[in-house]
mmCIF file of C-alpha atoms and ligand atoms in Angstrom:
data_model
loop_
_atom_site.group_PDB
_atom_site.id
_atom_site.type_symbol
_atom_site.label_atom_id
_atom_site.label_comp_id
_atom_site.label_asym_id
_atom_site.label_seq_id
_atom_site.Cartn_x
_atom_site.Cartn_y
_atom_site.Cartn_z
ATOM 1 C CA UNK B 1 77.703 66.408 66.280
ATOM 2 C CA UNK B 2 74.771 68.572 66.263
ATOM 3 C CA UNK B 3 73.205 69.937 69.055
ATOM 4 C CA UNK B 4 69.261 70.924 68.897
ATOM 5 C CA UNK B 5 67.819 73.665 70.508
ATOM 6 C CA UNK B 6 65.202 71.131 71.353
ATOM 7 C CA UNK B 7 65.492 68.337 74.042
ATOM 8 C CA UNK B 8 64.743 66.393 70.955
ATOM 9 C CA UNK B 9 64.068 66.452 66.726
ATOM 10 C CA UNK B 10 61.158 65.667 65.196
ATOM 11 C CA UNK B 11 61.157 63.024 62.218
ATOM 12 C CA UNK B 12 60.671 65.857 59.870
ATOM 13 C CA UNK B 13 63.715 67.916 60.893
ATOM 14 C CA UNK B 14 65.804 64.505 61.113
ATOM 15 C CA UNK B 15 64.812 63.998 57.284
ATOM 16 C CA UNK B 16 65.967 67.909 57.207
ATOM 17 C CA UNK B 17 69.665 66.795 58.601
ATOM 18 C CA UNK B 18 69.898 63.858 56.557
ATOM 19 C CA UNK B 19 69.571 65.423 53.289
ATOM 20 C CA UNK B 20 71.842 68.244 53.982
ATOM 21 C CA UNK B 21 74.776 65.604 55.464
ATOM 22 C CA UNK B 22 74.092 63.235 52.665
ATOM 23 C CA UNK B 23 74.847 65.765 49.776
ATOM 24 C CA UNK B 24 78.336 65.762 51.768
ATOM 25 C CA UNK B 25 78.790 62.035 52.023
ATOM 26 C CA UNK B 26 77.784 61.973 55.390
ATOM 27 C CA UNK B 27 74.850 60.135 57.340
ATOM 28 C CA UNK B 28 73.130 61.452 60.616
ATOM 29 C CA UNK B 29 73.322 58.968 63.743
ATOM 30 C CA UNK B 30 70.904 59.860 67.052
ATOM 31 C CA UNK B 31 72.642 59.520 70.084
ATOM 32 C CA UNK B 32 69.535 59.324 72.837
ATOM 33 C CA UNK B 33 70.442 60.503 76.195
ATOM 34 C CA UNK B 34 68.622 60.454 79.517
ATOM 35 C CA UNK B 35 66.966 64.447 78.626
ATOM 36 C CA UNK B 36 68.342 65.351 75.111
ATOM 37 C CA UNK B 37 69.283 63.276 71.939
ATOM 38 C CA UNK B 38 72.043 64.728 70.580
ATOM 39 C CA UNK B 39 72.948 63.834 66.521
ATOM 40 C CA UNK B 40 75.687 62.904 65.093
ATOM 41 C CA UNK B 41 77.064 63.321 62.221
ATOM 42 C CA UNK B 42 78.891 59.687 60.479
ATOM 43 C CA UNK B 43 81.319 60.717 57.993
ATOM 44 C CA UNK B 44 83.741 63.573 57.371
ATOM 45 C CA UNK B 45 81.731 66.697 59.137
ATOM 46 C CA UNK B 46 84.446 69.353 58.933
ATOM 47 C CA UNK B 47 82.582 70.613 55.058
ATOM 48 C CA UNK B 48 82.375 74.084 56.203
ATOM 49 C CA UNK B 49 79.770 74.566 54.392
ATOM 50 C CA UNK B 50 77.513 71.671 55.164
ATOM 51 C CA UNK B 51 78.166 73.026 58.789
ATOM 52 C CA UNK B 52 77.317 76.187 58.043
ATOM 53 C CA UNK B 53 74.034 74.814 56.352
ATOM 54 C CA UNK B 54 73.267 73.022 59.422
ATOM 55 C CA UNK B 55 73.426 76.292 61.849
ATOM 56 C CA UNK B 56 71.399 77.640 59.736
ATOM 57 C CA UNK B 57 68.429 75.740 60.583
ATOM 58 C CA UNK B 58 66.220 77.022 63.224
ATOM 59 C CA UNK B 59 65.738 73.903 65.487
ATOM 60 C CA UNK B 60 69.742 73.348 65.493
ATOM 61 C CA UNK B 61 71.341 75.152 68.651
ATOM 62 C CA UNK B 62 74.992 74.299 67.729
ATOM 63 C CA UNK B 63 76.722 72.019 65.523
ATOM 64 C CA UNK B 64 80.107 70.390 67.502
ATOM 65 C CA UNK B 65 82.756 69.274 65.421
ATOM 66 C CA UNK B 66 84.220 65.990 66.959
ATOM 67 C CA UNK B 67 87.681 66.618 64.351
ATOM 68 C CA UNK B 68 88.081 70.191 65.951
ATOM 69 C CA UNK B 69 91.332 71.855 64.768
ATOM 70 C CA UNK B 70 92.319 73.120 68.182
ATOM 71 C CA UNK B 71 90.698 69.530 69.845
ATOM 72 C CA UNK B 72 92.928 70.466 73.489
ATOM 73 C CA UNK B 73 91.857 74.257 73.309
ATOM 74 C CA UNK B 74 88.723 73.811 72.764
ATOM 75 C CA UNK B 75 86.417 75.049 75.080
ATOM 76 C CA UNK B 76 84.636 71.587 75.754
ATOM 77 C CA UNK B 77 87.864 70.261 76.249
ATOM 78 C CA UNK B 78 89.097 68.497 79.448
ATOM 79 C CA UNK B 79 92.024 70.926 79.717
ATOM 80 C CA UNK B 80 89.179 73.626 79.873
ATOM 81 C CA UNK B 81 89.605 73.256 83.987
ATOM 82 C CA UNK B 82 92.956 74.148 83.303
ATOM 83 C CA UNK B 83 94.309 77.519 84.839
ATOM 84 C CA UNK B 84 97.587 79.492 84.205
ATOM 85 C CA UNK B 85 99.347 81.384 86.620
ATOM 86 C CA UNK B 86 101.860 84.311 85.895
ATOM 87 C CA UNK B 87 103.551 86.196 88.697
ATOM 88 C CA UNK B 88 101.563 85.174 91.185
ATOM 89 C CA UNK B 89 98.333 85.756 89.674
ATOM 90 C CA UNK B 90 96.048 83.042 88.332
ATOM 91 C CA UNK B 91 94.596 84.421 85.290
ATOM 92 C CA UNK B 92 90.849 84.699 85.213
ATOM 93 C CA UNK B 93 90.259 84.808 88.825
ATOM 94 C CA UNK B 94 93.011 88.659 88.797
ATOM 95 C CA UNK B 95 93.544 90.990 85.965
ATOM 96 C CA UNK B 96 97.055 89.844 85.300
ATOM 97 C CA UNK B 97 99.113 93.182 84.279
ATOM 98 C CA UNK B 98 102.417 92.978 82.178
ATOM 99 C CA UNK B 99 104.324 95.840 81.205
ATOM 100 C CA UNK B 100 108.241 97.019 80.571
ATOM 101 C CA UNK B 101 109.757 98.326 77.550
ATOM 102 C CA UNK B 102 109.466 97.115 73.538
ATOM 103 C CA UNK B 103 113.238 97.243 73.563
ATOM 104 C CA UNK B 104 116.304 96.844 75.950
ATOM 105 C CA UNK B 105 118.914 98.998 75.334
ATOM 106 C CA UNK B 106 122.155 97.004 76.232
ATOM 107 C CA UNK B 107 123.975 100.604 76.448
ATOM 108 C CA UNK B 108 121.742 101.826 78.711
ATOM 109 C CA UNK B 109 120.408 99.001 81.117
ATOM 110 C CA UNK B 110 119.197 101.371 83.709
ATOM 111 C CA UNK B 111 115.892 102.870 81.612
ATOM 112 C CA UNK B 112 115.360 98.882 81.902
ATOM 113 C CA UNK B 113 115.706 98.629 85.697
ATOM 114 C CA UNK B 114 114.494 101.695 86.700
ATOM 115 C CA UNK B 115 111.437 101.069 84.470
ATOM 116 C CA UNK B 116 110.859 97.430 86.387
ATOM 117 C CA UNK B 117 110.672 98.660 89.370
ATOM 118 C CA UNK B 118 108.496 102.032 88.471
ATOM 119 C CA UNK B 119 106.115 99.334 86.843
ATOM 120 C CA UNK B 120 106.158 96.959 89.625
ATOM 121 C CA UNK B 121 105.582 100.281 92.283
ATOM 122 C CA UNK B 122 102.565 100.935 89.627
ATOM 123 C CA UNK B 123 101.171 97.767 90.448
ATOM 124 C CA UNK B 124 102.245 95.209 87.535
ATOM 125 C CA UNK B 125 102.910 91.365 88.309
ATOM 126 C CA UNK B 126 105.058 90.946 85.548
ATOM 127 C CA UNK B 127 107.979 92.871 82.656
ATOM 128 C CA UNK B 128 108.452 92.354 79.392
ATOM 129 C CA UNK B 129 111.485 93.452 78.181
ATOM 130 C CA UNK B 130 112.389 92.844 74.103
ATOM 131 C CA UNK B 131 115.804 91.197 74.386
ATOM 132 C CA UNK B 132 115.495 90.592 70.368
ATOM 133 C CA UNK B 133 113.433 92.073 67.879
ATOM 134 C CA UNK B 134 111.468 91.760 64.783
ATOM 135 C CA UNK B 135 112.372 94.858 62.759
ATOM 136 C CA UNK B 136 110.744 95.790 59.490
ATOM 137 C CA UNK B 137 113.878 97.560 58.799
ATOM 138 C CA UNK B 138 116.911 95.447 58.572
ATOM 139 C CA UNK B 139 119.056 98.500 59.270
ATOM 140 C CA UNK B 140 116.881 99.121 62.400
ATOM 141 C CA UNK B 141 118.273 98.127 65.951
ATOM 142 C CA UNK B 142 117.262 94.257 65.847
ATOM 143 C CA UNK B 143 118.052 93.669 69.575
ATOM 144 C CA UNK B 144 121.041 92.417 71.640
ATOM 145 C CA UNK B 145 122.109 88.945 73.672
ATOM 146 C CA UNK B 146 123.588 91.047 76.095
ATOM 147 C CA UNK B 147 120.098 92.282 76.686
ATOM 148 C CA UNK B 148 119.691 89.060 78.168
ATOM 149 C CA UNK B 149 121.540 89.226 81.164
ATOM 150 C CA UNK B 150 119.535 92.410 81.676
ATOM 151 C CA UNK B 151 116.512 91.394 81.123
ATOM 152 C CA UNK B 152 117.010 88.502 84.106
ATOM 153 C CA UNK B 153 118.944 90.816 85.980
ATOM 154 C CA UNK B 154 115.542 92.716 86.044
ATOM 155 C CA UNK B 155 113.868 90.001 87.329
ATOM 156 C CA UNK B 156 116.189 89.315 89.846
ATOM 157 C CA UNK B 157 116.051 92.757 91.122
ATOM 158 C CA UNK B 158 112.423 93.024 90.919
ATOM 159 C CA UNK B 159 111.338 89.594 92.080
ATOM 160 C CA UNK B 160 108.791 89.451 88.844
ATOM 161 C CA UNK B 161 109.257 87.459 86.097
ATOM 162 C CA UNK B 162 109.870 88.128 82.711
ATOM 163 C CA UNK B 163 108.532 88.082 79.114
ATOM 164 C CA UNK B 164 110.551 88.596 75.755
ATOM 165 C CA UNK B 165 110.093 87.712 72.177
ATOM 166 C CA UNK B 166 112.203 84.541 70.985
ATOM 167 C CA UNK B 167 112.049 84.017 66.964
ATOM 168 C CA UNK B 168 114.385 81.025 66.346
ATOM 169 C CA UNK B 169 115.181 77.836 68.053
ATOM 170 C CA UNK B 170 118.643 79.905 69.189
ATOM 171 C CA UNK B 171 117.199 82.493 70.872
ATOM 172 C CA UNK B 172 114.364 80.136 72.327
ATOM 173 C CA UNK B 173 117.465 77.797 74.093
ATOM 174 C CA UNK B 174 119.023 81.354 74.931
ATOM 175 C CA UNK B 175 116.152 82.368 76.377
ATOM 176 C CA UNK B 176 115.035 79.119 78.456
ATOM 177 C CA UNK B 177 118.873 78.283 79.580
ATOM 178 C CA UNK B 178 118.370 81.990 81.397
ATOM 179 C CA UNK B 179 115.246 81.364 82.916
ATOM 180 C CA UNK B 180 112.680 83.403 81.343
ATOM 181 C CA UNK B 181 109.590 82.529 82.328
ATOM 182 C CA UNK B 182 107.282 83.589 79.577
ATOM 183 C CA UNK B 183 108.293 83.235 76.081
ATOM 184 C CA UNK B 184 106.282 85.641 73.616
ATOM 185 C CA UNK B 185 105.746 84.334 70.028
ATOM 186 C CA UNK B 186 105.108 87.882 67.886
ATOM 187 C CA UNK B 187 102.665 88.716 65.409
ATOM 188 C CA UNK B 188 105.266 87.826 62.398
ATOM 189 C CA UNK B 189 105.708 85.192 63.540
ATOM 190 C CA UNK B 190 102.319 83.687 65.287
ATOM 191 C CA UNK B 191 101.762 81.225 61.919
ATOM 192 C CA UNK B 192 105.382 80.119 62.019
ATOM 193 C CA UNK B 193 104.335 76.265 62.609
ATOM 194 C CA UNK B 194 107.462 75.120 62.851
ATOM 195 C CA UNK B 195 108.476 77.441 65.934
ATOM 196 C CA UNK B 196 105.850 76.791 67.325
ATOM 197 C CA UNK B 197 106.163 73.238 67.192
ATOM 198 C CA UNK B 198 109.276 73.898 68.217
ATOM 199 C CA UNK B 199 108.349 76.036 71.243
ATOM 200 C CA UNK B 200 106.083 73.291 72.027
ATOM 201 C CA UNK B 201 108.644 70.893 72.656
ATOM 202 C CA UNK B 202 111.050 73.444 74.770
ATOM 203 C CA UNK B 203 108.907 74.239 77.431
ATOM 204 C CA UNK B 204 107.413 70.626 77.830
ATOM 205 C CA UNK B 205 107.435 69.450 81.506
ATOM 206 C CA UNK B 206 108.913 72.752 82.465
ATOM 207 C CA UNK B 207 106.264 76.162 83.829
ATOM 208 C CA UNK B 208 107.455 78.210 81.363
ATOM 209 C CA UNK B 209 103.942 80.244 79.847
ATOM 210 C CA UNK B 210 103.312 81.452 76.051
ATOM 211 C CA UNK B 211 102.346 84.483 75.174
ATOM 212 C CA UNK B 212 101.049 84.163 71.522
ATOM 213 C CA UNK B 213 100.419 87.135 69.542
ATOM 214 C CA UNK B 214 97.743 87.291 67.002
ATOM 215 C CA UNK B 215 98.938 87.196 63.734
ATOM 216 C CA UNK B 216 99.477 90.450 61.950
ATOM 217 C CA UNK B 217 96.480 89.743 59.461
ATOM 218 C CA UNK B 218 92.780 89.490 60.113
ATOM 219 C CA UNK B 219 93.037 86.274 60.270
ATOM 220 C CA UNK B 220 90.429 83.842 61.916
ATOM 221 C CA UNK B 221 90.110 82.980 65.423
ATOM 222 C CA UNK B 222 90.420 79.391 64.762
ATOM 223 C CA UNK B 223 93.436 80.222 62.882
ATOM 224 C CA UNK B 224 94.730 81.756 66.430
ATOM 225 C CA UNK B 225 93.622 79.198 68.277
ATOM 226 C CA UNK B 226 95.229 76.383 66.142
ATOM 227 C CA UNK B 227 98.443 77.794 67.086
ATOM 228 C CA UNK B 228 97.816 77.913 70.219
ATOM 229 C CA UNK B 229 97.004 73.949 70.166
ATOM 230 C CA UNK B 230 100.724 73.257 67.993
ATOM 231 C CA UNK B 231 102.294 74.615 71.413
ATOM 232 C CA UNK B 232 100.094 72.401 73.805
ATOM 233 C CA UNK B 233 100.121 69.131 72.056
ATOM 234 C CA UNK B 234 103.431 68.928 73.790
ATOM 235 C CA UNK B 235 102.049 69.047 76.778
ATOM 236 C CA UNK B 236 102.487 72.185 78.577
ATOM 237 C CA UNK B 237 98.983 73.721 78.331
ATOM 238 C CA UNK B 238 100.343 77.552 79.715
ATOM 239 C CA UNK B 239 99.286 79.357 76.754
ATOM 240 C CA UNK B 240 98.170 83.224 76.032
ATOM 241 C CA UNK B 241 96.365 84.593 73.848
ATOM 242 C CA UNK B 242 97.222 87.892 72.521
ATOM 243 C CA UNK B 243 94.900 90.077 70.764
ATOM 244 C CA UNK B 244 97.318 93.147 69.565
ATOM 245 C CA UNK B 245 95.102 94.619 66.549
ATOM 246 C CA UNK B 246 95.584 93.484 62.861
ATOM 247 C CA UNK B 247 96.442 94.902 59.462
ATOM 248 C CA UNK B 248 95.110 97.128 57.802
ATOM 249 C CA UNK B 249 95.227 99.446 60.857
ATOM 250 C CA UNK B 250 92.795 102.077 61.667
ATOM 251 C CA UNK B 251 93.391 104.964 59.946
ATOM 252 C CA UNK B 252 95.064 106.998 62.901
ATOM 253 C CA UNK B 253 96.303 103.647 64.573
ATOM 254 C CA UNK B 254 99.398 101.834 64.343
ATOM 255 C CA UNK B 255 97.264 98.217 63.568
ATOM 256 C CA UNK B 256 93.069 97.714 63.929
ATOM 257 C CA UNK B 257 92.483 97.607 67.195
ATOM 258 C CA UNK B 258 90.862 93.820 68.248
ATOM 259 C CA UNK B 259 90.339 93.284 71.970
ATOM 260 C CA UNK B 260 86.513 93.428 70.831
ATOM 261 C CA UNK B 261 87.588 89.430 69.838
ATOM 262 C CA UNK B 262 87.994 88.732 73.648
ATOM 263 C CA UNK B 263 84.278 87.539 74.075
ATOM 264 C CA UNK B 264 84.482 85.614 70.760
ATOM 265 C CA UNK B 265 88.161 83.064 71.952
ATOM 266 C CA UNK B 266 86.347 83.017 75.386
ATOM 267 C CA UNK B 267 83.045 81.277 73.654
ATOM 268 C CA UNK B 268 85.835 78.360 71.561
ATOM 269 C CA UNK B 269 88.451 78.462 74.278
ATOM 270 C CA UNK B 270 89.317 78.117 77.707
ATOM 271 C CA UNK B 271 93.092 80.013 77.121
ATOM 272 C CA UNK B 272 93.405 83.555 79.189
ATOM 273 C CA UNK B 273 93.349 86.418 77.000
ATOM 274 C CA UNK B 274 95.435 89.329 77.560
ATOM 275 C CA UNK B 275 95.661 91.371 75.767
ATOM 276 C CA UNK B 276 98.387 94.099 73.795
ATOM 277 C CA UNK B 277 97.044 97.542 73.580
ATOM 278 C CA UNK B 278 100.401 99.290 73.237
ATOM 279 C CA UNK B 279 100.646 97.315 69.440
ATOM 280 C CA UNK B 280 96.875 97.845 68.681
ATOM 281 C CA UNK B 281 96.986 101.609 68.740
ATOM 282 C CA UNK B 282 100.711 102.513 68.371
ATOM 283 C CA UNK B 283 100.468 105.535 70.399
ATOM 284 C CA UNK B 284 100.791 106.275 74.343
ATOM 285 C CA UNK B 285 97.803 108.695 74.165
ATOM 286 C CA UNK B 286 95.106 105.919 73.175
ATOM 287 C CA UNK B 287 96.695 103.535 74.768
ATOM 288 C CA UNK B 288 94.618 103.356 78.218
ATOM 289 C CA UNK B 289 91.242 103.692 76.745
ATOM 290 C CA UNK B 290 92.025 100.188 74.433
ATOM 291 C CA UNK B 291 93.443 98.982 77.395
ATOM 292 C CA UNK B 292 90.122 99.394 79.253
ATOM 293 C CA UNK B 293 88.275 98.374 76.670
ATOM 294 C CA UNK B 294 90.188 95.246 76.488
ATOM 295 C CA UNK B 295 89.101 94.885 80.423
ATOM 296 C CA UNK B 296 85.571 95.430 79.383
ATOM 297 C CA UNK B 297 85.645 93.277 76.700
ATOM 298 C CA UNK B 298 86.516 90.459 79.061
ATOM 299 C CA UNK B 299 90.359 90.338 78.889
ATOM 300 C CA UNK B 300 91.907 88.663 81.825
ATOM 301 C CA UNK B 301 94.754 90.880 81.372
ATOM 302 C CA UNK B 302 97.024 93.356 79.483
ATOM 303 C CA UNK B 303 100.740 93.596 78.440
ATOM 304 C CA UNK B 304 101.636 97.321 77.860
ATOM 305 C CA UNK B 305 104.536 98.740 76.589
ATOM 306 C CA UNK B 306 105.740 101.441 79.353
ATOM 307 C CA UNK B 307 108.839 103.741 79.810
ATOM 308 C CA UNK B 308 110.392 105.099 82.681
ATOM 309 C CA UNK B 309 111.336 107.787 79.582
ATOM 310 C CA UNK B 310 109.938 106.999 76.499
ATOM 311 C CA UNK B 311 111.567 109.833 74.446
ATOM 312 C CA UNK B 312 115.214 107.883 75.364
ATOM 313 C CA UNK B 313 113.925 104.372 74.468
ATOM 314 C CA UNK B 314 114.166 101.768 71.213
ATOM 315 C CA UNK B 315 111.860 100.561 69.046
ATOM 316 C CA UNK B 316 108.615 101.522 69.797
ATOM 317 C CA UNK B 317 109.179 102.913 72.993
ATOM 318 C CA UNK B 318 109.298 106.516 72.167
ATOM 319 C CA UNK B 319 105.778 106.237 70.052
ATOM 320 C CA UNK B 320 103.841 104.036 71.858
ATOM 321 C CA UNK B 321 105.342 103.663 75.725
ATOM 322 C CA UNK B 322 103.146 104.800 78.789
ATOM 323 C CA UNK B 323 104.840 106.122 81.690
ATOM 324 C CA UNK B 324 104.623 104.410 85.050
ATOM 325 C CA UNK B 325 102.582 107.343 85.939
ATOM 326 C CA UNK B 326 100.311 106.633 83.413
ATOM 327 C CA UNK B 327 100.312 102.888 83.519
ATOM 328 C CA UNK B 328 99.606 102.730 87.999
ATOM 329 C CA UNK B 329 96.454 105.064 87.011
ATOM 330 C CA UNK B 330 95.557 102.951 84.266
ATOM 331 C CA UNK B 331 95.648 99.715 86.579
ATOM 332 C CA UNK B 332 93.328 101.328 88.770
ATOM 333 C CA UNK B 333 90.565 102.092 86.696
ATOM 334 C CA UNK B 334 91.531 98.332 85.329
ATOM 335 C CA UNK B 335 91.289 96.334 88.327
ATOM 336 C CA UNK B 336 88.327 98.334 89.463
ATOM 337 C CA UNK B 337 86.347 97.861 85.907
ATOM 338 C CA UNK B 338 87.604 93.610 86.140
ATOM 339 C CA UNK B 339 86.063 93.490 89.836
ATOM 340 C CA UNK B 340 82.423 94.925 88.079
ATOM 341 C CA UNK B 341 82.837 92.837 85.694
ATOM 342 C CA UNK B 342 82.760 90.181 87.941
ATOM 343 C CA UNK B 343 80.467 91.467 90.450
ATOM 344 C CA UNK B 344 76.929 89.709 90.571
ATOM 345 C CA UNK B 345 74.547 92.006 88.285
ATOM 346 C CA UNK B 346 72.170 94.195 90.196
ATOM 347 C CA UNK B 347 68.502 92.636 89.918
ATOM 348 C CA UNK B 348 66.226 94.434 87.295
ATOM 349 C CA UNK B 349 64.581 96.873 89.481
ATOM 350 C CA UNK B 350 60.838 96.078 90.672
ATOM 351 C CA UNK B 351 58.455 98.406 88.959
HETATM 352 C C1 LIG J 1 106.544 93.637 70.764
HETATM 353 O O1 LIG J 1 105.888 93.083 71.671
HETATM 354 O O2 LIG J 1 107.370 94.538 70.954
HETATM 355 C C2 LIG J 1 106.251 93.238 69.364
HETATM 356 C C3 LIG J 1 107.135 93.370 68.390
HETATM 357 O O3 LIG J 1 105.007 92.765 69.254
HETATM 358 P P1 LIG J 1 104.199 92.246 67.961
HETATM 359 O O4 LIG J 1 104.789 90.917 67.628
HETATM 360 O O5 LIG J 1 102.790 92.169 68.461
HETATM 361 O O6 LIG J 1 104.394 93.263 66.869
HETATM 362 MN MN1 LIG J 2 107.029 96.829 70.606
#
């Protein structure tokens, strides 16, 4: 359907649209409303090229594809009145803050406590805690069940709930028979369709939230948000999008950072964004400023990858983990640049 910057076309730029759609096998069919006629297109309109033809022409605003790939997470769907709530906070109208280790370490379940509640003193509504993990190394530590049991035993403690990475349909009934709350899909893993799908169908009926990673490569933000919609078309809508920087990374950073996307999903979708700086960056010492950039940027939240003592943790935790020091003055200067950024704009002054 295309969309004209105009309340209406003239005959001439109709004759415009009708070429261009009929080289595709498509016709153009006026749909006259009360202020604005809106066009649309008969025929198969998802040529990406005929649709990029068509936004090319000045008099077209926007051109609205009725077969969108993500149809539920699109923006102009109904869902978009949708909210999802984590810990307490409903995301858009709070920065939501997650944070807790990359990796419990089943030996040593106190740097896991003691980290929840340093985190939850520093303000966060939410841990994540890696119970299993996707190594590149296959002789690398690749997680623990028995981390499991600490993980909820965290929660518990802490009264917050929890987020950890499932990768299989084993670890996904693992993780849902112990009552984690929000199940994180990684960045290997974000294109696995058949998880997904398979995620999808878990956490129907039940309030169990997503956390979806962006994929590892620069893919395309419909690509991200198409995964998004193979969770929801089961009908649990609580999904997260999760910028965490792609490949090839920045030279001097673990991945390439991407929170600058943030604006971009919010214009196609109505899902919260929150998103990963810990992953983006791959080093405690940047970590803040991508985090505040991500709050610029228009992120309704973050999930950072903190350490009561980051030199005794796993995975990335000695690398990339902020202290709770760290992290409660970095949710300061967060919550405080999220309540500007939703303040009303100052008027232009009057010259
Ligand atoms: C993680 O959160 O520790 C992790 C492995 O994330 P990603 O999938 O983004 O690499
Ligand atoms: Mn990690």
């Amino acid at each position: 359907m295309i969309l004209p910057k105009n309340n209406r076309l003239t005959e001439v730029e109709v004759a415009e649209l009708t070429v261009i759609v009929a080289e595709f096998g498509c016709r153009i069919q006026p749909i006259v409303g009360d202020v604005r006629t809106i066009y649309a297109i008969v025929g198969d309109e998802r040529h990406e090229l005929m649709i990029s033809r068509l936004e090319g022409l000045a008099f077209v605003d926007r051109v609205d594809t009725i077969q969108s790939p993500h149809k539920l997470m699109d923006i102009k769907s109904d869902l978009a009145r949708h909210r999802v709530k984590v810990g307490g906070v409903t995301l858009g109208d709070e920065l939501l803050v997650m944070a807790g280790l990359c990796t419990i370490d089943p030996k040593n379940p106190n740097y896991f406590y003691e980290t929840a509640h340093a985190v939850k003193e520093a303000g966060a509504h939410a841990l994540r805690g890696g119970v299993w993990k996707p190594r590149t190394n296959p002789y690398a530590f690749q997680g623990d069940n028995r981390s499991l049991d600490i993980l909820m035993e965290g929660s518990r403690r802490t009264g917050l709930p929890v987020d950890t990475e499932v990768m299989d349909e084993e670890q996904l009934r693992l993780a849902l028979g112990a009552g984690v709350q929000i199940l994180q899909i990684g960045a290997r893993n974000a294109l696995n369709y058949s998880l997904l799908r398979q995620v999808g169908k878990a956490i129907a009926g039940r309030e169990t939230a997503v956390l979806l990673k962006r994929g590892m490569h620069l893919g395309t933000l419909s690509e991200f948000i198409s995964a998004a919609e193979y969770i929801v078309n089961f009908g649990n809508p609580n999904v997260i999008l999760c910028p965490r920087g792609t490949q090839p990374g920045l030279d001097g950073y673990r991945n390439h950072p991407d929170e600058s996307i943030t604006p971009l999903l919010k214009e196609r979708t109505w899902a919260p964004v929150v998103v990963d700086p810990s992953h983006s960056v791959g080093k405690a010492t940047y970590v803040p400023a991508c985090a505040l950039a991500a709050v610029a940027y228009g992120a309704d939240g973050l999930c950072i990858e903190a350490h009561i003592s980051p030199s005794h943790g796993l995975g990335d935790d000695p690398k990339q983990a902020i202290t709770p020091k760290v992290l409660a003055e970095l949710i300061t200067r967060a919550k405080a640049l999220h309540a500007l950024r939703r303040s009303p704009k100052p008027s232009a002054p009057v010259s």
